[in-house]
Amino acid sequence: MAQRHHDLTDSAAGAPVTGDALAGYLRARATEFLRALRLQRAGGSHGGTDEAAEAARALRRSARRISGSLHTFRALLDADWSEEIRPELAWLSGTLALEHAYEARLERLLLALQRLSGATAVPGQGAGGGAPLPGTAALPDPAEASTAPRTAPGTAHPPATSRTAGSPAAASRTAGGAPVTSRATGNGAVTSRATGSTSAASRAAGAPADSRATGTATASPGPVATAPAPGPLVERGNLTVGAAKAGALLDRQLTLARTRAHSTALQALGSSRFHAVADKVAVLASEVPLTPDAPGTDLVPLATAAEERLTDAVAALPLVTAGHPYNAEALVHGLSPDTAPHPQDAPWHQVRLLLRLHRYALEVLHDGDCPPDARLIAAGEALDRHRDASEAAAAAAQAARTPRIAPATAYALGVLHADQRHEVEAARYAFQRAWQRPAVTTA
């Protein structure tokens, strides 16, 4: 199962790659770090959010490569200096990555909710962008209605109780779950007003839209909508109604986490700890603290050791099980009350880190211009999807533990959690297929 990467054997057969190549690689990555730091400061001072985000990604990218190379080739570097700067680079990279991780996680979960609900509207449309599913027009949420406030804060008008014919759960709340109050105007019209802000989640979940909340609604006499006969459409409707509220809950939680991560990143970039790291990287751009024997030492054995650690970790994975589609292994312990990360995911996350170190070692051997390997690229993408799906499932489970949420909301979050665990399983299957493929390098 362990496969020797042919780039390492080719390097071993040719001229030896020595510590001088490592020094040149580290200097180049340090220069990229300093260039990204200047762009980040320029983008922040001029209010360019896109430029600042791209600069932050470049900072993370160069910091990861410096830290990974210091780990793989630490035998050729000053031990005290290497052990001092490597954890600091890992801290910086992790701190800067949190905001983007929360943003991507929220987008992933909202798209999954929309897909599971059968919605046709794309994210970003208004609450009325998609039509409700059949069987959902008259499915009020009694559990949430019992806990909803009778009137909005700051108004003394009671909510309207009449319903228009064919309207979905007549003006009880918005798609994001915010209560809606109704006021009778002088001409007999009933004006509905949402008391909570419509979040991005309610727009993404779009299709259920218990109340369109477009500003005004005229109450007209007509038959009261009745619930459809029990059947599969009713269960699908409950998921759709709950998906809007589940999306709003996830939006609140993950947006708050993203805001905190953004503040933490800003504080980190202005801290003395970060300036100390930047000073060390600035020194690294001009002088790499190699050991006396490093300039003439071959790097291939150290890179080979990194590859062997990767292959040993992959050999410990349950690839035989992962090679069977729909094996449901990722759903094991899905109902565990433990809030710790899923135990079976940790070995896969470790393989992802070791694969990254292996790729960085290949970059050092090829002076930063490593030819792309389709096998390693596919395996890395599968492990990235595995990590993203695992963390998204954990976020859905955490949201489901929120006290006093409606049964439909909890049900939607449970379905969402199972969906993301199935994505974990699919990513493992994709990795197994990619890893068993022969190594192919494209020029």
Short mmCIF file of C-alpha atoms in Angstrom, two decimals:
data_model
loop_
_atom_site.label_atom_id
_atom_site.label_comp_id
_atom_site.label_asym_id
_atom_site.label_seq_id
_atom_site.Cartn_x
_atom_site.Cartn_y
_atom_site.Cartn_z
CA MET A 1 0.00 0.00 0.00
CA ALA A 2 2.94 2.31 0.65
CA GLN A 3 4.17 3.75 -2.64
CA ARG A 4 7.52 5.41 -3.16
CA HIS A 5 7.23 8.81 -4.83
CA HIS A 6 9.27 8.78 -8.02
CA ASP A 7 10.39 12.40 -7.60
CA LEU A 8 12.44 11.35 -4.58
CA THR A 9 14.06 8.48 -6.44
CA ASP A 10 14.82 10.76 -9.38
CA SER A 11 16.46 13.27 -7.05
CA ALA A 12 18.49 10.53 -5.43
CA ALA A 13 19.69 9.31 -8.84
CA GLY A 14 20.81 12.77 -9.98
CA ALA A 15 22.99 15.38 -8.37
CA PRO A 16 22.50 15.56 -4.59
CA VAL A 17 20.32 18.33 -3.23
CA THR A 18 22.18 19.85 -0.28
CA GLY A 19 21.48 22.27 2.52
CA ASP A 20 22.17 25.20 0.23
CA ALA A 21 18.92 24.39 -1.58
CA LEU A 22 17.10 24.42 1.76
CA ALA A 23 18.58 27.83 2.57
CA GLY A 24 17.47 29.22 -0.78
CA TYR A 25 13.95 27.83 -0.33
CA LEU A 26 13.60 29.31 3.15
CA ARG A 27 14.88 32.69 1.99
CA ALA A 28 12.35 32.71 -0.85
CA ARG A 29 9.47 31.84 1.48
CA ALA A 30 10.59 34.47 3.99
CA THR A 31 10.64 37.06 1.21
CA GLU A 32 7.08 36.06 0.27
CA PHE A 33 6.07 36.44 3.91
CA LEU A 34 7.47 39.98 4.11
CA ARG A 35 5.88 40.93 0.78
CA ALA A 36 2.50 39.65 1.99
CA LEU A 37 2.94 41.55 5.24
CA ARG A 38 3.45 44.80 3.33
CA LEU A 39 0.36 44.10 1.22
CA GLN A 40 -1.65 43.33 4.33
CA ARG A 41 -0.67 46.59 5.98
CA ALA A 42 -1.36 48.55 2.79
CA GLY A 43 -4.74 46.88 2.33
CA GLY A 44 -5.71 47.49 5.93
CA SER A 45 -4.72 51.16 5.85
CA HIS A 46 -6.66 51.82 2.63
CA GLY A 47 -9.70 49.80 3.64
CA GLY A 48 -9.21 47.20 0.90
CA THR A 49 -10.80 44.08 2.33
CA ASP A 50 -10.07 41.94 -0.73
CA GLU A 51 -6.41 42.93 -0.75
CA ALA A 52 -6.14 42.32 2.99
CA ALA A 53 -7.79 38.89 2.65
CA GLU A 54 -5.43 37.90 -0.16
CA ALA A 55 -2.46 39.15 1.86
CA ALA A 56 -3.62 37.11 4.86
CA ARG A 57 -3.80 33.99 2.67
CA ALA A 58 -0.28 34.68 1.40
CA LEU A 59 0.93 35.10 4.98
CA ARG A 60 -0.60 31.76 5.96
CA ARG A 61 0.80 30.04 2.89
CA SER A 62 4.37 31.20 3.44
CA ALA A 63 4.19 30.63 7.21
CA ARG A 64 3.02 27.03 6.67
CA ARG A 65 5.83 26.30 4.25
CA ILE A 66 8.50 27.77 6.47
CA SER A 67 7.19 25.91 9.51
CA GLY A 68 6.84 22.63 7.60
CA SER A 69 10.34 22.85 6.15
CA LEU A 70 11.80 23.63 9.57
CA HIS A 71 10.09 20.50 10.89
CA THR A 72 11.21 18.15 8.11
CA PHE A 73 14.80 19.40 7.87
CA ARG A 74 15.30 20.40 11.51
CA ALA A 75 18.45 18.26 11.71
CA LEU A 76 20.20 20.75 9.41
CA LEU A 77 19.12 23.88 11.27
CA ASP A 78 20.07 25.51 14.54
CA ALA A 79 17.94 23.57 17.02
CA ASP A 80 17.18 26.38 19.47
CA TRP A 81 16.26 28.85 16.74
CA SER A 82 14.12 26.33 14.88
CA GLU A 83 12.19 25.21 17.97
CA GLU A 84 11.59 28.82 18.90
CA ILE A 85 10.17 30.10 15.62
CA ARG A 86 8.28 27.02 14.40
CA PRO A 87 5.48 27.08 17.03
CA GLU A 88 5.10 30.83 16.51
CA LEU A 89 4.59 30.36 12.78
CA ALA A 90 2.03 27.64 13.47
CA TRP A 91 0.22 29.98 15.88
CA LEU A 92 0.14 32.75 13.29
CA SER A 93 -1.09 30.51 10.49
CA GLY A 94 -3.82 29.01 12.64
CA THR A 95 -4.99 32.38 13.95
CA LEU A 96 -5.26 33.89 10.48
CA ALA A 97 -7.08 30.83 9.11
CA LEU A 98 -9.96 30.85 11.61
CA GLU A 99 -12.01 33.64 10.04
CA HIS A 100 -11.94 32.07 6.59
CA ALA A 101 -12.71 28.65 8.08
CA TYR A 102 -15.88 29.91 9.79
CA GLU A 103 -17.00 31.69 6.63
CA ALA A 104 -16.48 28.61 4.46
CA ARG A 105 -18.18 26.38 7.05
CA LEU A 106 -21.28 28.56 7.13
CA GLU A 107 -21.50 28.64 3.35
CA ARG A 108 -21.11 24.87 3.19
CA LEU A 109 -23.85 24.25 5.74
CA LEU A 110 -26.29 26.70 4.15
CA LEU A 111 -25.80 25.15 0.73
CA ALA A 112 -26.35 21.70 2.24
CA LEU A 113 -29.55 22.87 3.94
CA GLN A 114 -30.79 24.27 0.66
CA ARG A 115 -29.97 21.05 -1.17
CA LEU A 116 -31.62 18.88 1.48
CA SER A 117 -34.72 21.08 1.43
CA GLY A 118 -35.12 20.82 -2.31
CA ALA A 119 -35.02 24.59 -2.66
CA THR A 120 -34.58 26.11 -6.10
CA ALA A 121 -33.36 29.57 -5.10
CA VAL A 122 -29.66 30.26 -5.05
CA PRO A 123 -28.01 31.80 -1.98
CA GLY A 124 -28.29 35.56 -2.01
CA GLN A 125 -31.86 35.72 -3.30
CA GLY A 126 -34.60 37.18 -1.21
CA ALA A 127 -36.80 35.12 1.01
CA GLY A 128 -39.32 34.82 -1.77
CA GLY A 129 -36.79 33.63 -4.33
CA GLY A 130 -38.00 30.04 -4.32
CA ALA A 131 -41.42 28.48 -4.21
CA PRO A 132 -42.36 26.35 -1.22
CA LEU A 133 -42.44 22.63 -1.65
CA PRO A 134 -45.78 20.90 -2.11
CA GLY A 135 -47.30 20.05 1.21
CA THR A 136 -45.59 22.85 3.12
CA ALA A 137 -48.13 25.64 2.61
CA ALA A 138 -50.01 25.08 5.86
CA LEU A 139 -47.45 23.52 8.16
CA PRO A 140 -47.09 25.87 11.13
CA ASP A 141 -44.47 25.09 13.72
CA PRO A 142 -46.43 24.66 16.95
CA ALA A 143 -43.34 24.16 19.06
CA GLU A 144 -41.88 27.46 17.97
CA ALA A 145 -45.22 29.26 17.95
CA SER A 146 -45.73 28.39 21.59
CA THR A 147 -42.49 30.11 22.52
CA ALA A 148 -42.74 33.08 20.14
CA PRO A 149 -43.54 36.47 21.70
CA ARG A 150 -47.09 37.65 21.23
CA THR A 151 -45.98 41.08 20.15
CA ALA A 152 -42.76 42.53 18.97
CA PRO A 153 -40.63 44.52 21.37
CA GLY A 154 -41.75 48.12 21.37
CA THR A 155 -45.26 47.57 19.94
CA ALA A 156 -48.57 47.02 21.64
CA HIS A 157 -50.41 45.60 18.65
CA PRO A 158 -51.38 41.93 18.85
CA PRO A 159 -50.44 39.63 15.98
CA ALA A 160 -53.01 39.01 13.30
CA THR A 161 -54.57 35.57 13.40
CA SER A 162 -56.31 35.49 10.03
CA ARG A 163 -54.74 33.66 7.12
CA THR A 164 -55.02 34.23 3.42
CA ALA A 165 -55.98 31.34 1.20
CA GLY A 166 -52.97 29.33 0.16
CA SER A 167 -50.52 31.39 2.18
CA PRO A 168 -47.82 29.41 3.98
CA ALA A 169 -48.44 29.51 7.73
CA ALA A 170 -49.96 32.96 7.47
CA ALA A 171 -47.59 35.68 8.61
CA SER A 172 -46.40 34.02 11.77
CA ARG A 173 -42.69 34.59 11.25
CA THR A 174 -40.10 35.26 8.62
CA ALA A 175 -38.03 32.59 6.88
CA GLY A 176 -35.21 33.24 9.33
CA GLY A 177 -37.45 32.43 12.26
CA ALA A 178 -38.01 36.05 13.40
CA PRO A 179 -41.48 36.79 14.82
CA VAL A 180 -43.73 38.96 12.68
CA THR A 181 -46.25 41.40 14.08
CA SER A 182 -49.27 42.63 12.18
CA ARG A 183 -50.92 46.03 12.44
CA ALA A 184 -54.29 47.02 11.04
CA THR A 185 -54.15 50.29 9.10
CA GLY A 186 -56.94 52.71 8.44
CA ASN A 187 -57.92 51.20 5.09
CA GLY A 188 -58.34 47.71 6.45
CA ALA A 189 -54.97 46.41 5.30
CA VAL A 190 -52.79 44.40 7.60
CA THR A 191 -49.16 45.38 7.62
CA SER A 192 -46.67 42.70 8.63
CA ARG A 193 -43.32 43.65 10.05
CA ALA A 194 -40.49 41.33 11.01
CA THR A 195 -39.01 42.16 14.39
CA GLY A 196 -35.68 40.44 13.74
CA SER A 197 -33.20 41.00 10.97
CA THR A 198 -33.39 38.61 8.07
CA SER A 199 -30.04 36.82 8.09
CA ALA A 200 -28.10 35.30 5.27
CA ALA A 201 -29.13 31.89 6.48
CA SER A 202 -32.84 32.57 6.06
CA ARG A 203 -32.22 33.77 2.53
CA ALA A 204 -30.11 30.73 1.71
CA ALA A 205 -32.65 28.32 3.12
CA GLY A 206 -35.08 30.36 0.99
CA ALA A 207 -37.71 27.91 -0.18
CA PRO A 208 -39.73 27.29 2.98
CA ALA A 209 -40.38 30.99 3.69
CA ASP A 210 -43.18 30.73 6.25
CA SER A 211 -43.83 34.43 5.66
CA ARG A 212 -42.68 36.35 2.62
CA ALA A 213 -42.22 39.47 4.79
CA THR A 214 -42.26 41.74 1.76
CA GLY A 215 -43.63 44.69 3.71
CA THR A 216 -47.44 44.52 3.39
CA ALA A 217 -50.05 41.81 3.16
CA THR A 218 -53.76 42.39 2.65
CA ALA A 219 -56.00 40.19 4.76
CA SER A 220 -58.86 38.96 2.60
CA PRO A 221 -61.68 36.60 3.53
CA GLY A 222 -61.30 33.08 2.28
CA PRO A 223 -60.99 29.50 3.37
CA VAL A 224 -58.36 28.73 5.93
CA ALA A 225 -55.56 26.56 4.53
CA THR A 226 -55.62 23.06 5.90
CA ALA A 227 -52.75 20.66 6.41
CA PRO A 228 -52.27 18.00 3.73
CA ALA A 229 -52.85 14.35 4.35
CA PRO A 230 -50.03 12.57 6.20
CA GLY A 231 -47.38 11.14 3.93
CA PRO A 232 -43.82 11.60 2.71
CA LEU A 233 -44.50 15.21 1.69
CA VAL A 234 -45.35 16.13 5.27
CA GLU A 235 -42.02 14.81 6.51
CA ARG A 236 -40.22 16.67 3.73
CA GLY A 237 -42.14 19.79 4.64
CA ASN A 238 -41.08 19.55 8.27
CA LEU A 239 -37.46 19.40 7.15
CA THR A 240 -37.95 22.40 4.89
CA VAL A 241 -39.63 24.50 7.58
CA GLY A 242 -36.98 23.51 10.10
CA ALA A 243 -34.18 24.17 7.61
CA ALA A 244 -34.91 27.89 7.56
CA LYS A 245 -34.70 28.11 11.34
CA ALA A 246 -31.68 25.81 11.43
CA GLY A 247 -29.96 28.05 8.88
CA ALA A 248 -30.73 31.13 10.93
CA LEU A 249 -29.34 29.47 14.05
CA LEU A 250 -26.16 28.40 12.26
CA ASP A 251 -25.81 31.87 10.76
CA ARG A 252 -25.98 33.50 14.18
CA GLN A 253 -23.52 31.10 15.78
CA LEU A 254 -20.95 30.95 12.99
CA THR A 255 -21.15 34.66 12.17
CA LEU A 256 -20.47 35.43 15.82
CA ALA A 257 -17.54 33.01 15.78
CA ARG A 258 -16.24 34.57 12.57
CA THR A 259 -16.49 38.07 14.04
CA ARG A 260 -14.54 36.97 17.09
CA ALA A 261 -11.94 35.28 14.88
CA HIS A 262 -11.59 38.49 12.85
CA SER A 263 -11.04 40.51 16.02
CA THR A 264 -8.52 37.94 17.26
CA ALA A 265 -6.63 38.11 13.97
CA LEU A 266 -6.48 41.90 14.08
CA GLN A 267 -5.22 41.79 17.66
CA ALA A 268 -2.64 39.17 16.70
CA LEU A 269 -1.33 41.24 13.78
CA GLY A 270 -0.85 44.20 16.10
CA SER A 271 0.67 42.27 18.99
CA SER A 272 4.28 42.23 20.08
CA ARG A 273 4.24 38.47 19.57
CA PHE A 274 3.55 38.89 15.87
CA HIS A 275 6.18 41.60 15.50
CA ALA A 276 8.72 39.26 17.08
CA VAL A 277 7.81 36.58 14.52
CA ALA A 278 8.06 39.11 11.68
CA ASP A 279 11.51 40.18 12.89
CA LYS A 280 12.72 36.57 12.91
CA VAL A 281 11.36 36.00 9.41
CA ALA A 282 13.08 39.20 8.24
CA VAL A 283 16.37 37.83 9.52
CA LEU A 284 15.61 34.50 7.81
CA ALA A 285 15.21 36.29 4.47
CA SER A 286 18.89 37.21 4.55
CA GLU A 287 20.52 34.58 6.78
CA VAL A 288 19.45 30.98 7.38
CA PRO A 289 20.93 29.47 10.58
CA LEU A 290 22.21 26.18 9.15
CA THR A 291 24.43 23.79 11.04
CA PRO A 292 28.10 23.67 9.97
CA ASP A 293 27.62 20.39 8.09
CA ALA A 294 24.35 21.36 6.39
CA PRO A 295 25.73 22.93 3.16
CA GLY A 296 27.14 19.58 2.05
CA THR A 297 24.43 17.29 3.46
CA ASP A 298 22.03 15.56 1.08
CA LEU A 299 18.38 16.46 1.71
CA VAL A 300 16.88 13.37 0.07
CA PRO A 301 17.13 11.08 3.14
CA LEU A 302 15.26 13.60 5.27
CA ALA A 303 12.61 14.05 2.58
CA THR A 304 12.34 10.29 2.27
CA ALA A 305 11.78 10.01 6.02
CA ALA A 306 8.89 12.47 5.70
CA GLU A 307 7.40 10.35 2.92
CA GLU A 308 7.77 7.20 4.99
CA ARG A 309 5.93 8.80 7.90
CA LEU A 310 3.13 9.60 5.48
CA THR A 311 2.94 6.11 4.02
CA ASP A 312 3.00 4.53 7.49
CA ALA A 313 0.13 6.76 8.59
CA VAL A 314 -1.84 5.92 5.45
CA ALA A 315 -1.23 2.21 6.01
CA ALA A 316 -2.88 2.54 9.43
CA LEU A 317 -6.06 3.98 7.89
CA PRO A 318 -9.04 1.67 7.25
CA LEU A 319 -8.67 1.99 3.48
CA VAL A 320 -10.32 -1.38 2.83
CA THR A 321 -13.49 -0.15 4.50
CA ALA A 322 -13.17 3.26 2.89
CA GLY A 323 -12.93 1.57 -0.51
CA HIS A 324 -16.52 0.36 -0.22
CA PRO A 325 -18.99 3.13 -1.07
CA TYR A 326 -21.88 3.69 1.32
CA ASN A 327 -20.23 1.75 4.12
CA ALA A 328 -21.74 4.12 6.76
CA GLU A 329 -18.58 3.88 8.85
CA ALA A 330 -18.47 7.66 9.25
CA LEU A 331 -21.87 7.57 10.99
CA VAL A 332 -20.66 5.35 13.83
CA HIS A 333 -21.01 7.12 17.20
CA GLY A 334 -23.10 9.78 15.46
CA LEU A 335 -25.44 9.99 18.46
CA SER A 336 -22.70 10.18 21.06
CA PRO A 337 -23.27 12.99 23.58
CA ASP A 338 -19.52 13.63 23.70
CA THR A 339 -18.71 17.11 22.38
CA ALA A 340 -15.09 16.20 21.59
CA PRO A 341 -14.05 15.87 17.93
CA HIS A 342 -15.05 12.62 16.25
CA PRO A 343 -12.40 10.05 17.30
CA GLN A 344 -12.22 8.25 13.96
CA ASP A 345 -11.41 11.50 12.13
CA ALA A 346 -8.11 12.19 13.92
CA PRO A 347 -5.98 9.69 11.92
CA TRP A 348 -7.26 11.18 8.68
CA HIS A 349 -6.45 14.69 9.84
CA GLN A 350 -2.95 13.51 10.74
CA VAL A 351 -2.49 12.05 7.27
CA ARG A 352 -3.55 15.39 5.81
CA LEU A 353 -0.82 17.18 7.78
CA LEU A 354 1.80 14.58 6.82
CA LEU A 355 0.81 14.85 3.16
CA ARG A 356 1.31 18.59 3.36
CA LEU A 357 4.79 18.12 4.88
CA HIS A 358 5.62 15.67 2.11
CA ARG A 359 4.57 18.19 -0.54
CA TYR A 360 6.67 20.92 1.07
CA ALA A 361 9.68 18.59 1.15
CA LEU A 362 9.27 17.97 -2.57
CA GLU A 363 9.18 21.73 -3.14
CA VAL A 364 12.50 22.07 -1.32
CA LEU A 365 14.06 19.35 -3.47
CA HIS A 366 12.85 21.07 -6.64
CA ASP A 367 13.75 24.61 -5.55
CA GLY A 368 10.12 25.62 -5.11
CA ASP A 369 9.15 24.48 -8.61
CA CYS A 370 7.87 20.97 -7.96
CA PRO A 371 6.03 19.47 -10.96
CA PRO A 372 2.39 18.83 -10.04
CA ASP A 373 1.54 15.24 -9.19
CA ALA A 374 -2.08 14.42 -10.01
CA ARG A 375 -2.13 11.68 -7.38
CA LEU A 376 -0.97 13.91 -4.55
CA ILE A 377 -3.24 16.74 -5.66
CA ALA A 378 -6.31 14.49 -5.71
CA ALA A 379 -5.41 12.95 -2.35
CA GLY A 380 -4.88 16.37 -0.79
CA GLU A 381 -8.18 17.70 -2.11
CA ALA A 382 -10.00 14.65 -0.73
CA LEU A 383 -8.45 15.15 2.70
CA ASP A 384 -9.36 18.85 2.61
CA ARG A 385 -12.97 17.90 1.90
CA HIS A 386 -12.79 15.37 4.71
CA ARG A 387 -11.62 18.01 7.17
CA ASP A 388 -14.24 20.53 6.03
CA ALA A 389 -17.10 18.03 6.22
CA SER A 390 -15.99 16.79 9.63
CA GLU A 391 -15.88 20.30 11.08
CA ALA A 392 -19.20 21.20 9.44
CA ALA A 393 -20.84 18.13 10.99
CA ALA A 394 -19.46 19.14 14.38
CA ALA A 395 -20.92 22.64 13.93
CA ALA A 396 -24.34 21.18 13.10
CA ALA A 397 -24.19 18.95 16.17
CA GLN A 398 -23.19 21.89 18.34
CA ALA A 399 -26.12 23.93 17.03
CA ALA A 400 -28.48 21.05 17.74
CA ARG A 401 -27.47 21.21 21.41
CA THR A 402 -28.88 24.74 21.68
CA PRO A 403 -31.52 24.75 24.44
CA ARG A 404 -35.22 25.21 23.66
CA ILE A 405 -35.11 24.89 19.89
CA ALA A 406 -38.15 23.58 18.04
CA PRO A 407 -38.36 19.89 17.09
CA ALA A 408 -38.39 20.76 13.38
CA THR A 409 -35.19 22.77 13.82
CA ALA A 410 -33.48 19.98 15.74
CA TYR A 411 -34.60 17.47 13.12
CA ALA A 412 -33.17 19.59 10.30
CA LEU A 413 -29.86 19.91 12.15
CA GLY A 414 -29.79 16.15 12.70
CA VAL A 415 -30.34 15.51 9.00
CA LEU A 416 -27.65 18.09 8.23
CA HIS A 417 -25.21 16.37 10.59
CA ALA A 418 -25.85 13.00 8.94
CA ASP A 419 -25.41 14.57 5.51
CA GLN A 420 -22.00 15.98 6.44
CA ARG A 421 -20.91 12.66 7.94
CA HIS A 422 -21.85 11.08 4.60
CA GLU A 423 -19.62 13.71 2.98
CA VAL A 424 -16.84 12.55 5.31
CA GLU A 425 -17.38 9.01 4.08
CA ALA A 426 -17.34 10.15 0.44
CA ALA A 427 -14.07 12.02 0.99
CA ARG A 428 -12.48 8.90 2.46
CA TYR A 429 -13.59 6.92 -0.55
CA ALA A 430 -12.13 9.55 -2.89
CA PHE A 431 -8.83 9.51 -1.00
CA GLN A 432 -8.65 5.72 -1.17
CA ARG A 433 -9.19 5.82 -4.94
CA ALA A 434 -6.61 8.58 -5.40
CA TRP A 435 -3.98 6.97 -3.20
CA GLN A 436 -4.19 3.61 -4.95
CA ARG A 437 -3.69 5.32 -8.30
CA PRO A 438 -0.16 5.19 -9.75
CA ALA A 439 1.80 8.41 -9.35
CA VAL A 440 1.52 10.59 -12.45
CA THR A 441 3.48 13.82 -12.77
CA THR A 442 2.51 16.45 -15.32
CA ALA A 443 5.15 18.75 -16.67
#
